[in-house]
Short mmCIF file of C-alpha atoms in Angstrom, two decimals:
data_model
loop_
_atom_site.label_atom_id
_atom_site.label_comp_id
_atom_site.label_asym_id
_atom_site.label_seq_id
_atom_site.Cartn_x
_atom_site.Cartn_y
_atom_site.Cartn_z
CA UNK M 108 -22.14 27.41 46.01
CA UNK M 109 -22.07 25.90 49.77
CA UNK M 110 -18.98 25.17 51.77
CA UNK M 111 -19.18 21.10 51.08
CA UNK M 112 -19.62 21.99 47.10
CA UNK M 113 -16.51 23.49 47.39
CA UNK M 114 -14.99 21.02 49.64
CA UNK M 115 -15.93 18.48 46.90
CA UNK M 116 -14.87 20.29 44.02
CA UNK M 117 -11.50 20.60 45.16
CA UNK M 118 -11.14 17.38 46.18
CA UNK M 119 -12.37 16.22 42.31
CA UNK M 120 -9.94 18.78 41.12
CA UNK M 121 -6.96 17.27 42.57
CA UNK M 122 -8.36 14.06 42.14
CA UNK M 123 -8.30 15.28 37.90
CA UNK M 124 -5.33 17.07 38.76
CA UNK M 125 -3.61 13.48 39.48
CA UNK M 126 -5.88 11.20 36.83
CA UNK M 127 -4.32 14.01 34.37
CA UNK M 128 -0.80 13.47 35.47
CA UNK M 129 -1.23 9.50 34.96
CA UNK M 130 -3.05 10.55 31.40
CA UNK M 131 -0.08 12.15 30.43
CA UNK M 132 2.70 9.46 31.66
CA UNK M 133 0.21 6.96 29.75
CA UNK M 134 0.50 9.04 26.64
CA UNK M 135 3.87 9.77 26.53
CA UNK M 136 4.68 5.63 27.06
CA UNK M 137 2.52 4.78 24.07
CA UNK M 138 3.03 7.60 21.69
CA UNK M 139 7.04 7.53 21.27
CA UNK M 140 7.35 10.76 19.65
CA UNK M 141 10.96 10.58 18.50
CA UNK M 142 9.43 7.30 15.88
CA UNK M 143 6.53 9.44 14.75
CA UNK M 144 5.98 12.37 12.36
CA UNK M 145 5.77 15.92 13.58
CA UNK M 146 2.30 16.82 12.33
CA UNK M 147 0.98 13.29 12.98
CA UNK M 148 2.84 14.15 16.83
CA UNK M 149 0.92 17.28 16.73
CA UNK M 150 -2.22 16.28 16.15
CA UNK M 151 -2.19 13.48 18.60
CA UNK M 152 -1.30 16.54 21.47
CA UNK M 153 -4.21 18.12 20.24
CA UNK M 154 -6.88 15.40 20.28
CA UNK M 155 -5.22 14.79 24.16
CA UNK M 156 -5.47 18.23 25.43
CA UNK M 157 -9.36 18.53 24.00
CA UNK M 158 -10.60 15.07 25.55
CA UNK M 159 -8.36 15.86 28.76
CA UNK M 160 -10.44 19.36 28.73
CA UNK M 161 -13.92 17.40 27.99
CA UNK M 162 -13.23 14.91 30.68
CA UNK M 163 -11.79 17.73 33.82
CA UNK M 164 -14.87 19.91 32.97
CA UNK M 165 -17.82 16.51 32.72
CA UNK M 166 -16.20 15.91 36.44
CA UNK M 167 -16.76 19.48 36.92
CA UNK M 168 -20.19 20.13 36.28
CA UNK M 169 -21.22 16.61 37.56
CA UNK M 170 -19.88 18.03 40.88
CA UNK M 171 -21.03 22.12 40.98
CA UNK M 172 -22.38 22.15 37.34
CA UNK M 173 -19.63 23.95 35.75
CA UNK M 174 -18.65 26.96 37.63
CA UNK M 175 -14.88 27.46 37.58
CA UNK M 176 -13.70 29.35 39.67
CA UNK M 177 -9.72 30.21 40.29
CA UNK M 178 -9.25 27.88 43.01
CA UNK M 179 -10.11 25.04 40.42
CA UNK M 180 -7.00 25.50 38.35
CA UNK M 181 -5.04 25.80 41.91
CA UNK M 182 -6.86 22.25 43.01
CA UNK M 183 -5.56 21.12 39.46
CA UNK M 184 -2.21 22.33 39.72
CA UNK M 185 -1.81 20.60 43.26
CA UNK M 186 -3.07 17.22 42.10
CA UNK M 187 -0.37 17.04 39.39
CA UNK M 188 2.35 18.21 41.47
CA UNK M 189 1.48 15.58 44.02
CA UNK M 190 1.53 13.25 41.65
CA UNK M 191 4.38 14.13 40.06
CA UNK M 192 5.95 14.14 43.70
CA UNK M 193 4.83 10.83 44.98
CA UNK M 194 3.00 8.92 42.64
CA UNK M 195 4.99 9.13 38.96
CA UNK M 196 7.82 6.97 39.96
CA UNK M 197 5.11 4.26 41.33
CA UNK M 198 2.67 4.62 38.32
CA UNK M 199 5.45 4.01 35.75
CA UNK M 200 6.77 0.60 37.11
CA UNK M 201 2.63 -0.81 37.46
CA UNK M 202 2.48 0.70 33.68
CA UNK M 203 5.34 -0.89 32.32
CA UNK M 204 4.17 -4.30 34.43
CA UNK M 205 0.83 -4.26 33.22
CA UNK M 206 2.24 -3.61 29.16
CA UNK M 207 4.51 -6.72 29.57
CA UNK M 208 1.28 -8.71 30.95
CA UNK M 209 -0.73 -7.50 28.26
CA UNK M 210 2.02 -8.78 25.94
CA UNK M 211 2.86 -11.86 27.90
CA UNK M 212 -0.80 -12.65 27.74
CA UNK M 213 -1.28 -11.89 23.85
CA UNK M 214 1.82 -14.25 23.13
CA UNK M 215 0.73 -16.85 25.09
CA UNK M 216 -2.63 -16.69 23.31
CA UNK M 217 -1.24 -16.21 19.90
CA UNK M 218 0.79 -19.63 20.67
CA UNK M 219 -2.26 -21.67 21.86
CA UNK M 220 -4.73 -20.56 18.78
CA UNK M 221 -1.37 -21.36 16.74
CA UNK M 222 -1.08 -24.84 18.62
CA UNK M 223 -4.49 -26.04 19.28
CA UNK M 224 -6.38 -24.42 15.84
CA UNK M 225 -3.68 -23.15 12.77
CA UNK M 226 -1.34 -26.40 13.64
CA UNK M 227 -4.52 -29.25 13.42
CA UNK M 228 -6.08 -27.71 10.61
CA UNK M 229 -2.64 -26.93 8.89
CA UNK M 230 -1.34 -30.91 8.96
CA UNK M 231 -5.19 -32.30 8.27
CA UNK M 232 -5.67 -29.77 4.90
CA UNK M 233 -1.70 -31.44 4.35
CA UNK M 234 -3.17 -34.99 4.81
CA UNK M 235 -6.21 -34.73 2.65
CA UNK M 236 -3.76 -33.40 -0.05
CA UNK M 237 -1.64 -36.11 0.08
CA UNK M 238 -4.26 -38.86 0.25
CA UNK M 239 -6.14 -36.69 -3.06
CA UNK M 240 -2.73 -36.89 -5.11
CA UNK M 241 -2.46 -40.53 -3.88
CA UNK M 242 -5.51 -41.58 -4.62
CA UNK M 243 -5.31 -39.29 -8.12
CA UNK M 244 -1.86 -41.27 -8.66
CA UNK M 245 -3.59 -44.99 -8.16
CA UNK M 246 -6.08 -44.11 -10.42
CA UNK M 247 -3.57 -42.83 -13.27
CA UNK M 248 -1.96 -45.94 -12.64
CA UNK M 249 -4.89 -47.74 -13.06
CA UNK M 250 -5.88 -46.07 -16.67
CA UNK M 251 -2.65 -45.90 -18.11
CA UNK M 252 -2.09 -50.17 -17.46
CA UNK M 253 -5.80 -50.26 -19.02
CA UNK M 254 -4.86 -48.40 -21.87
CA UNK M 255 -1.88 -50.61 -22.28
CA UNK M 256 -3.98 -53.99 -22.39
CA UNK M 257 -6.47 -52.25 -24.34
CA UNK M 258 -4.35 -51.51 -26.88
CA UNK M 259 -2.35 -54.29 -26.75
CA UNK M 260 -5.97 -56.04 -27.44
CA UNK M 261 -6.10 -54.17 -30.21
CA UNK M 262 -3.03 -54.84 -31.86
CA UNK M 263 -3.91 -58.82 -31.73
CA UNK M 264 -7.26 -58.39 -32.95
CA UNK M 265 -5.99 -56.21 -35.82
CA UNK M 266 -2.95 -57.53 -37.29
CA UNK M 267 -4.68 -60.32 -38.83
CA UNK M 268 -7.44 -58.00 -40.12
CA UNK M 269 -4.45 -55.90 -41.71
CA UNK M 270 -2.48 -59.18 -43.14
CA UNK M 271 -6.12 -60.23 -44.94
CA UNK M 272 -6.41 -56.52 -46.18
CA UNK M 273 -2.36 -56.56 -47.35
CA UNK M 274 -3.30 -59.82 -49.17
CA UNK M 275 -6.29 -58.87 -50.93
CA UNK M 276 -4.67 -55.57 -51.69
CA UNK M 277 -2.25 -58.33 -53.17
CA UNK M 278 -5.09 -59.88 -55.58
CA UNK M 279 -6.92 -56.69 -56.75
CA UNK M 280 -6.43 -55.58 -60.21
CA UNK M 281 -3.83 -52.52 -61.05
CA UNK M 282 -6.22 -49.73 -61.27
CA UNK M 283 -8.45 -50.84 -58.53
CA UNK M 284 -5.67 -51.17 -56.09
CA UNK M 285 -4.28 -47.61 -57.35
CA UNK M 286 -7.91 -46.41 -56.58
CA UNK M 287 -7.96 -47.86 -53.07
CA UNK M 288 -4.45 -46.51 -52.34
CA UNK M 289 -5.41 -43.22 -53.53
CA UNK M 290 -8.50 -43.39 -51.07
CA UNK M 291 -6.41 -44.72 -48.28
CA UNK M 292 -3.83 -41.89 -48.56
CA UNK M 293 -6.63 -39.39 -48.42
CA UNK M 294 -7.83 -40.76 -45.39
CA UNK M 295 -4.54 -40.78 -44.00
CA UNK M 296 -3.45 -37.53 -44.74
CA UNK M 297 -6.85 -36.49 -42.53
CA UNK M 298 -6.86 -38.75 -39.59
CA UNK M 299 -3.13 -39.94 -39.24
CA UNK M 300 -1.76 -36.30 -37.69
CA UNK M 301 -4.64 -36.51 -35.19
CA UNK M 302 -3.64 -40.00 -34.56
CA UNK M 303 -0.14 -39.46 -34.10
CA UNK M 304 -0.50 -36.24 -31.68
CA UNK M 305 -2.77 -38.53 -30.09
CA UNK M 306 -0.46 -41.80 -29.70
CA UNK M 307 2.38 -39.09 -28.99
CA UNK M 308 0.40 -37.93 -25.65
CA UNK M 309 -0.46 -40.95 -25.42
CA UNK M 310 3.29 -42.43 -25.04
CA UNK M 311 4.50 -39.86 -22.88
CA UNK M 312 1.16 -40.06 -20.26
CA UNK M 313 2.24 -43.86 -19.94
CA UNK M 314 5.76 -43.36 -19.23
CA UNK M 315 4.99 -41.11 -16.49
#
């Protein structure tokens, strides 16, 4: 390995050495271990310290194709005590700015889609609602005073069919009237509890 290999791979190293150091700070902010579960804690460190490892040695062999050699881990060691030195205290404050933008932006969205998209769509679903029960309301309206003058038709047109029935009934013979009474009560006793569930629902849909 030449002289500028080397040169190169300790700069990377202590280049990693830092990127590492801002990996962890990054880590540490988002993972709030005191909230979380031990093993689920544990296995998070693990999955951080493997991709950490993949990433350090991909710059590594992209720069001298994997050779470590002791200097490396001294290259490493320097980066994240420089950064620890000069840069931690800087890093934090960007990292905690650039959360609260994140946020601030995510907010702000979550308030427009809520203002220009849920709000609309929320008040025209509530107006075709109300203008369905309305217009379902008019129409009710409509059939029940129909009903009414249809049946109030029917009342004039039969009562003097039932007064010409009452005075025939009047003229008949004994036994033919008995007969017909018989015959009406049998027809009665089928069709008048239909009828009266019927003028029952009837009543009470009109006095709505």
């Amino acid at each position: 390995m030449t002289l500028s290999v080397q040169f190169y791979t300790m700069l990377a190293m202590v280049g990693m050495g830092s990127i590492f150091g801002a990996a962890l700070d990054t880590y540490n902010r988002f993972l709030n271990r005191k909230s979380r579960k031990r093993w689920l804690v544990f296995l998070n460190d693990v999955l951080f310290w493997i991709l950490q490892a993949l990433f350090i040695f991909y710059i590594l062999f992209s720069v001298n194709f994997g050779e470590v050699r002791f200097y490396i881990f001294i290259a490493l060691l320097c980066g994240f005590a420089g950064y620890q030195a000069l840069l931690k205290d800087l890093y934090k404050k960007l990292l905690e700015k650039f959360i609260q933008a994140c946020i601030s932006i995510y907010k702000f969205s979550v308030r427009m889609v809520k203002n220009l998209v849920y709000s609309p769509i929320k008040w025209l679903v509530l107006l075709l609602v109300s203008i369905i029960l309305g217009l379902g309301k008019g129409i009710w309206a409509v059939l029940g005073f129909l009903m009414k003058v249809i049946l109030s038709i029917l009342k004039i047109v039969f009562t003097p069919i039932l007064w010409v029935v009452k005075l025939i009934s009047s003229l008949l013979p004994k036994n033919l009237k008995k007969f017909v009474e018989k015959l009406y009560n049998k027809i009665a006793g089928y069709l008048f509890p239909f009828v009266k569930v019927i003028n029952t629902k009837l009543k009470k849909w009109l006095k709505r």
